[in-house]
Structure formats: C-alpha cells, structure tokens
Amino acid sequence: MPVRRRLHIEGIVQGVGFRPFVYQLATSLQLAGWVLNSSEGVSIEVEGAEAQVEDFTRRVVSDAPPLASISRIEADDIPVLQEEAFVIRKSLSTDTATARLPADVAVCGDCAREMKDPSDRRYGYPFINCTNCGPRFTIIEGIPYDRPFTTMRRFPMCPKCLEEYENPLNRRFHAQPNACPVCGPSIRLEEEPSLPPEAALRRVGDLLQAGRIVAIKGLGGFHLACDARNAEAVRSLRDRKGRGAKPFALMCADTEEMRRICLPTPEEESALLSPERPIVLLEAIPGTDIAPEVAPGHRYLGVMLPYTPLHRLLMRTAPQTLVLTSGNLSEEPICHKNEEARSRLSAIADAFLTHNRDIAVPCDDSVTRFVQGKPAVIRRARGFVPRPIPLGFEAVPILACGGQQKNAFCVAQGGDAMLSQHIGDLDNLETLAYFERAVEHFKRLFRVTPEIAACDMHPDYLSSRYARSLEGVSLIEVQHHHAHIAAAMVEHRLEGEVIGIAFDGAGYGPDGALWGGEVLICDYLDYRRFACLEPVPLPGGEAAIRRPARMALSYLIHAFGEEGKAIAKDSLPALSDEEIAVVEMQIARCLNSPETSGMGRLFDGVAALAGLCQVATYEGQGAVELESLADGNADGAYPYELLVRSGLCQVHVVPMIRSVIRDRRQGRPTGEIATRFHQTVEEIVVHLCRLARKESGLNRVALSGGVFQNRWLLDRLLGRLPEEGFDVFSPRQVPANDGGIALGQAAIAGRRRSAGCV
Ligand code: ZN
Ligand code: ZN
Ligand code: FE
C-alpha cells in the first residue's frame, strides 16, 4: 500500500544543495513526488512504499548536505496521488517568511581541483563554484534564493552550464551562481582593459611584486593589496589610507607560508581552512620578513587564507603574503561598486582589478581569535552572516539598531535573530547611509515588519536617533551594558539572573554618566548596578579618548592632587605644559569633562602612565599595547580599595595608580607593569564576583564588553572563575564589543514585550 507524506523543513536549506540531495534520496528510494524552495524553507511531498517513505523521512535529516542546518521539520501523511516521477518544482513565493538564507562559502576542494586541471572547461576560471561553495549572501537581492533574485541574473547560462544546473546528478545542480568562462562574469584590469584574464592576473601579481598598491574586487567588496614584506609599500598604504597604527590583515598563499610567519594551533588552522575562512589572530613569529608596519606594537597577526577562486589564482604570481585590507578610506564603509571604488580609491590604489559580478550587499571579512582553544568572533561578517542565532523565545518582529561604534544591527522574528554584518562606526554620512540601506535590505530579505524598534539609551547615537525617527513601531531603549550581558546570555541560553561583568570604553548610564566598568545583576527584563569602577573625569570628552595621556593626567590628578601635574611633566611626554594646564582647568571647572567609570579608559590611562600609547590612532590602542607587553614576568597585583556608597560598590584605583608611578620611578620594566596591571584587573573581577555571589546567591558569571577582546584577561578569567566555583560565559558567536549589543537589545526588548512590561 503506497503512502504519501508532506514534509516541511526549515533552517539553512537553501543554496546548500538541499533540493538535489532530496531528489537523489527520493529517486534512490523509488519515491514519487516533488520538492520546492519556498520563502519558508523547503517543502517536499513523497509517495511510495511505507518503509521507503519512513526511510526517507529519517535520512532527509541524518544525511543532509554538509552546509545545511535543519532547525524544524514537520511531517503529515496525506492522500495518495498516484504520481510516477519525482520532480523539482519551481519556487513559490509566499508572504510569511521564515526561510533562512545561506552565508558565503569559500571555494571547495572539488572546484579548486577543477580550476587547476588544464583539461577542465573552467581551468583558471576565477568564478568557479558549485552547490557546496561560492557566493551566497553577497549576491542575494531578494528571496527565495534563486538565480533571478541574485546579481547573477544578468548572466544567462550557456547550454553546458544550463545542463549541469538542470541535471540532478550533477554537482552544480541548482547551484544558483553557476557560471563558466563562456557565459559568466569576468575580471578586468582597468588600466589595461584589453588584457585577457590570465594576463591581467599575472600583471597584478607583477605590480604587487614591484611594491604597488592594487585595489582588488573580491566577494563582499574591494580590498587594497600590497606586498606585506615591502615596508615602503605598507607605509605608503597607511599614509594614503589615513590609517594610523591600526593593524592590517594579511592573506597568505597557503598554510605553509602562514606557518612561516605565525604559530597557529591545530584549532586555529582548522578555522583558517573552514568554509567561513575568517581572519584569525595568530601569534606572530618575531623577526620574520613581514614589515613591522603591518601591525605595530602587536604580538598577533590577523591572517586569512585565499577564500575565492580569484584569490587562489592571484596568489600564484603575487607575493606569498599580502596585506589585504578593506578598500575604503579610514572609517568609511567598504567600497563594493566598480564606479564607486574607482572614484573613492583613486588616490590610494595604483591599479584596479575589477569584475562584473555585482555585489548585492557589501560584507567585510570576519575576524576571530581563539581563547582557551575555542574561537570567539571579534568582527562578524563574511561567512557567518546571515546565519540565525536562536533567541530562546518567540519574539514579535523586532529591529534592534545596535550601537554607535562597530555597529551591527539585528532583526528578530519568531525564534530567531539575524545579526547584520559589521557595518562600522556611525560617525560619517557614508556609514550611516550604509546602515540605513542594510536595514532595508534585511527587512526585505527576512520579510520583517518590525513592531518594536530597540536601541541604546544614548541621546546621540545615530542608531538610536534612527530608531526614534521610525513611525508605527514601539520604541524600547536599552541600557548599553545590560545589552552587552544579554547578548552573552542569549548565546549561552541563560535564563534567570546572572552576575554580568560589562567592561568597555563607554556606554550611556541612566544617570547621564559614561559607564563602562560595571558589575550588573540582571536577567533579560531588568538589571541592578551592583558595582562599578570609581568615576573620574574624562577631560575634553572625545579628546581624552584620542589622547590617552589626558586620561592618565586625569588619574594622576585624582591620585596625587596638585602633585599630579609635576608627575605628568616627567612621565607623559605627549603633554605640553599648555595641555596640562588646559586639562587641569577642564577638570577643576567640570568643563566638557563627563564622569567615566569605563574600564577601557583605565587601560588607556595606565598604558600612557607605563610609557606606552600617548596618542591613540585607533580605539583601544593603549589596551592592545599593554596586553602585548604583559609577559607574565611579575608576581601579584597592585593594591586597590572597595568602598560601598549608597548600596553601590565602587572600586578605587588610587592605590594602584600610585604603585604604577612608584614602579616607573624605580625603573621597573614596562612588561612587569603591564603584567601586574592585568593581574590587578583579574583580582578585581574575582573579588567582585565573590561579593556579588555572597549578596545574590548567584553563581553564573557573564563576561562581555570590548575590554574582553583582551585575550590575556579573558583567558585568565575563564580559567580562574571556575576554580572559584563559578560557571562562566563569554560571547563566542557574537562579538564581545559593541558589534554584539544589537542581539542583546533584541532579546531584552522582545522579553519585555512578552512579559507585558511594555
Ligand atoms: Zn565548489
Ligand atoms: Zn557557461
Ligand atoms: Fe560597549
């Protein structure tokens, strides 16, 4: 007796070879019926002998293709239709969408082999791809994920490609970006447009060997490339880009070259070779031929391996390690259109290697690093976006707008949150425009019409202003550090209250002060401030963030009073007598000197007092330099005091500042000061956790905020807190920095709505 069953599957099931897999499975079991992509996922009907239908139902999950991820499956038996064949039906478009779109995937082994085979028709073709690899998120303009809704729609397939695309037994069956040299996209060296592709690639290799800077269009945007061993080339890239000292990312030709300059662990190597192919921060081998200008003051290098066929081909003739940095002027969004790149990057690049496959949405490279043998993402973009993050509850449609720095926003619907790619710092019009376009794109792709707009409480964040300007939604403002902790809670599915350690540069507190050295006792609905760093003035506001020497002076005046100025003259070379007088006056008269309890600012101040970064060219530079020098060659911690004021525990660091100055006067090595400072912060966290546990009875600790990008500190605490009997959680899938707060905002807003609080 034949039976017929309807299956509905949700999850990452589009663009990952799911339909060909279903087709092959069904036909191998002699089942009739059909499969189709809908905007809700994949729908299947199968008909045949009961045992085979049962087998199919089991194996459709257990044998699913490697890139698929099934989040939900529904099965219903329905009347038999007496069909004979199994077919792949045309896609349906419906209005309620829970379809999950795939992220971009690095070139697979099969395609890489074909590309190297002179007898293959795609020999040396820079856009080779298949069902298991290639562009996805960055070419998708609409849903369902089908070629007419991607930027590949302008390349009609040639008969050979079409045959592969339509043949269920071919590994390019329904591979939406399928293409070949006859019908597909092609590259072009703008300076010599008549060069055939192979010669153009060789020419680019030669230019790079000769120390030139080349703009190269990749998967999610343009990169600027130069030889990482050529100090002059790297310097001129820094100058032309206006980049200061912020480290550049590198692309190594292969793992062998990577091992020549870095010391990767096996786990780090497998991340470098994963389908996501992020940039991984690796311990650098000192004294290699990589120009010191690549990452001044850093002990880590950010390295990736070639992830598109184009990069692989380029690496055959280019220098074996390239600087490969986002194609933009500092702080602007990455360029992704040919015209735009040629005008905006003309003063930076000596040549342009472009192609004619449009990028639907720009997407930077992701950055990750390992702590205690496991990855934790720092910048979440290519390869990870738009993979959903389970929220742990059913949410009404939400748009969470994120922060101001390292912005990423989030749309939530049903049980999932889709965190956007890294957008950047919303300080200029270009980035704000990118943010607004990307929000619209996400709303369209996921068919989300927000009922709630969540944002930071800050009065001036452009993301918050944007949220407040939206009509027809309820606005929910979320405290910055509460959002940081909630993001970690979502990822680890924590319910109930936790002890949240939120350390970052600054976030708006409801008292109008700049918070950032916070211990919160919180759940999703609410938080209580249990402890914080003692507030000190931030003299000149932004100016003190750009000039850590000013922050150091603020701490000196706080610790030594009048005498602090004299100490500053000796120990803070960046400060002129005039600037010292200005800072003193600003502090004394409370002029543009908001109070800050930011842990990031304490790192800045101590870095400057230790003789390191006086003037920062990127956010967190002082902390990075301090961490790089923390060599572990020092015992113990500096003294500090805990004072309780009206129920709030404050950490006073005056004794520590005095000790740092004493160590410097005694000529103690900077590494020793840096180590002792890190150990002090570690002690403070452990101490505060014990106190919070005593008071609240809670045992779970969530660590979040930009300060926890500090590997030394996080590594220590992840080891130490469990020894003290705590369960400790830190973000891994989302950044600990402000790139993760949109997820926390969405969770808090959604939970408040479900609980009827708003
Ligand atoms: Zn492939
Ligand atoms: Zn073709
Ligand atoms: Fe923050």
mmCIF file of N, CA and C in Angstrom, residues 307-347:
data_model
loop_
_atom_site.group_PDB
_atom_site.id
_atom_site.type_symbol
_atom_site.label_atom_id
_atom_site.label_comp_id
_atom_site.label_asym_id
_atom_site.label_seq_id
_atom_site.Cartn_x
_atom_site.Cartn_y
_atom_site.Cartn_z
ATOM 1 N N TYR A 307 40.094 32.662 -0.148
ATOM 2 C CA TYR A 307 38.763 32.064 0.010
ATOM 3 C C TYR A 307 37.927 32.124 -1.254
ATOM 4 N N THR A 308 38.342 32.913 -2.240
ATOM 5 C CA THR A 308 37.635 32.854 -3.520
ATOM 6 C C THR A 308 38.597 32.259 -4.543
ATOM 7 N N PRO A 309 38.046 31.736 -5.645
ATOM 8 C CA PRO A 309 38.934 31.236 -6.703
ATOM 9 C C PRO A 309 39.852 32.344 -7.214
ATOM 10 N N LEU A 310 39.333 33.564 -7.265
ATOM 11 C CA LEU A 310 40.145 34.692 -7.736
ATOM 12 C C LEU A 310 41.390 34.875 -6.859
ATOM 13 N N HIS A 311 41.211 34.817 -5.530
ATOM 14 C CA HIS A 311 42.364 34.953 -4.640
ATOM 15 C C HIS A 311 43.364 33.827 -4.852
ATOM 16 N N ARG A 312 42.844 32.619 -5.058
ATOM 17 C CA ARG A 312 43.747 31.484 -5.278
ATOM 18 C C ARG A 312 44.603 31.705 -6.517
ATOM 19 N N LEU A 313 43.954 32.170 -7.585
ATOM 20 C CA LEU A 313 44.681 32.387 -8.840
ATOM 21 C C LEU A 313 45.698 33.509 -8.682
ATOM 22 N N LEU A 314 45.289 34.556 -8.004
ATOM 23 C CA LEU A 314 46.164 35.708 -7.806
ATOM 24 C C LEU A 314 47.435 35.299 -7.067
ATOM 25 N N MET A 315 47.278 34.409 -6.064
ATOM 26 C CA MET A 315 48.396 34.021 -5.226
ATOM 27 C C MET A 315 49.441 33.191 -5.969
ATOM 28 N N ARG A 316 49.125 32.772 -7.208
ATOM 29 C CA ARG A 316 50.129 32.033 -7.973
ATOM 30 C C ARG A 316 51.287 32.933 -8.378
ATOM 31 N N THR A 317 51.002 34.215 -8.599
ATOM 32 C CA THR A 317 52.092 35.089 -9.044
ATOM 33 C C THR A 317 52.358 36.244 -8.078
ATOM 34 N N ALA A 318 51.445 36.491 -7.138
ATOM 35 C CA ALA A 318 51.619 37.627 -6.224
ATOM 36 C C ALA A 318 52.605 37.260 -5.118
ATOM 37 N N PRO A 319 53.096 38.253 -4.371
ATOM 38 C CA PRO A 319 53.897 37.946 -3.180
ATOM 39 C C PRO A 319 53.113 36.991 -2.278
ATOM 40 N N GLN A 320 53.818 36.071 -1.598
ATOM 41 C CA GLN A 320 53.130 34.983 -0.900
ATOM 42 C C GLN A 320 52.380 35.426 0.358
ATOM 43 N N THR A 321 52.709 36.603 0.879
ATOM 44 C CA THR A 321 51.859 37.193 1.909
ATOM 45 C C THR A 321 51.519 38.607 1.486
ATOM 46 N N LEU A 322 50.224 38.851 1.393
ATOM 47 C CA LEU A 322 49.758 40.188 1.004
ATOM 48 C C LEU A 322 49.098 40.867 2.184
ATOM 49 N N VAL A 323 49.284 42.195 2.298
ATOM 50 C CA VAL A 323 48.349 42.962 3.103
ATOM 51 C C VAL A 323 47.066 42.991 2.293
ATOM 52 N N LEU A 324 45.935 42.672 2.938
ATOM 53 C CA LEU A 324 44.656 42.704 2.241
ATOM 54 C C LEU A 324 43.668 43.388 3.182
ATOM 55 N N THR A 325 43.491 44.668 2.967
ATOM 56 C CA THR A 325 42.684 45.451 3.898
ATOM 57 C C THR A 325 41.468 46.000 3.171
ATOM 58 N N SER A 326 40.416 46.305 3.925
ATOM 59 C CA SER A 326 39.175 46.786 3.312
ATOM 60 C C SER A 326 39.448 47.985 2.429
ATOM 61 N N GLY A 327 38.824 47.982 1.252
ATOM 62 C CA GLY A 327 39.009 49.069 0.301
ATOM 63 C C GLY A 327 38.147 50.252 0.681
ATOM 64 N N ASN A 328 38.711 51.095 1.531
ATOM 65 C CA ASN A 328 37.983 52.304 1.941
ATOM 66 C C ASN A 328 38.984 53.316 2.452
ATOM 67 N N LEU A 329 38.510 54.528 2.670
ATOM 68 C CA LEU A 329 39.288 55.464 3.457
ATOM 69 C C LEU A 329 38.973 55.115 4.897
ATOM 70 N N SER A 330 39.898 55.396 5.828
ATOM 71 C CA SER A 330 39.658 55.040 7.217
ATOM 72 C C SER A 330 38.262 55.436 7.639
ATOM 73 N N GLU A 331 37.589 54.538 8.333
ATOM 74 C CA GLU A 331 36.281 54.776 8.953
ATOM 75 C C GLU A 331 35.117 54.800 7.966
ATOM 76 N N GLU A 332 35.372 54.807 6.658
ATOM 77 C CA GLU A 332 34.246 54.754 5.727
ATOM 78 C C GLU A 332 33.894 53.290 5.451
ATOM 79 N N PRO A 333 32.666 53.035 4.946
ATOM 80 C CA PRO A 333 32.326 51.645 4.638
ATOM 81 C C PRO A 333 33.140 51.118 3.452
ATOM 82 N N ILE A 334 33.209 49.805 3.362
ATOM 83 C CA ILE A 334 33.966 49.163 2.295
ATOM 84 C C ILE A 334 33.303 49.455 0.932
ATOM 85 N N CYS A 335 34.126 49.776 -0.078
ATOM 86 C CA CYS A 335 33.593 50.030 -1.428
ATOM 87 C C CYS A 335 33.167 48.709 -2.051
ATOM 88 N N HIS A 336 32.038 48.715 -2.774
ATOM 89 C CA HIS A 336 31.640 47.462 -3.398
ATOM 90 C C HIS A 336 31.181 47.633 -4.849
ATOM 91 N N LYS A 337 31.153 48.864 -5.346
ATOM 92 C CA LYS A 337 30.758 49.060 -6.745
ATOM 93 C C LYS A 337 31.964 49.558 -7.521
ATOM 94 N N ASN A 338 32.058 49.131 -8.779
ATOM 95 C CA ASN A 338 33.231 49.471 -9.580
ATOM 96 C C ASN A 338 33.439 50.982 -9.694
ATOM 97 N N GLU A 339 32.375 51.701 -10.055
ATOM 98 C CA GLU A 339 32.484 53.144 -10.254
ATOM 99 C C GLU A 339 32.907 53.844 -8.977
ATOM 100 N N GLU A 340 32.213 53.435 -7.893
ATOM 101 C CA GLU A 340 32.451 54.000 -6.580
ATOM 102 C C GLU A 340 33.909 53.775 -6.159
ATOM 103 N N ALA A 341 34.404 52.574 -6.388
ATOM 104 C CA ALA A 341 35.776 52.264 -5.995
ATOM 105 C C ALA A 341 36.752 53.116 -6.795
ATOM 106 N N ARG A 342 36.499 53.243 -8.102
ATOM 107 C CA ARG A 342 37.444 53.999 -8.929
ATOM 108 C C ARG A 342 37.484 55.456 -8.509
ATOM 109 N N SER A 343 36.360 56.006 -8.047
ATOM 110 C CA SER A 343 36.454 57.402 -7.630
ATOM 111 C C SER A 343 36.971 57.530 -6.197
ATOM 112 N N ARG A 344 36.474 56.684 -5.280
ATOM 113 C CA ARG A 344 36.881 56.862 -3.878
ATOM 114 C C ARG A 344 38.284 56.361 -3.583
ATOM 115 N N LEU A 345 38.754 55.379 -4.350
ATOM 116 C CA LEU A 345 40.068 54.803 -4.037
ATOM 117 C C LEU A 345 41.162 55.278 -4.997
ATOM 118 N N SER A 346 40.824 56.245 -5.859
ATOM 119 C CA SER A 346 41.788 56.623 -6.893
ATOM 120 C C SER A 346 43.083 57.193 -6.311
ATOM 121 N N ALA A 347 42.998 57.826 -5.131
ATOM 122 C CA ALA A 347 44.209 58.399 -4.540
ATOM 123 C C ALA A 347 45.007 57.360 -3.761
#
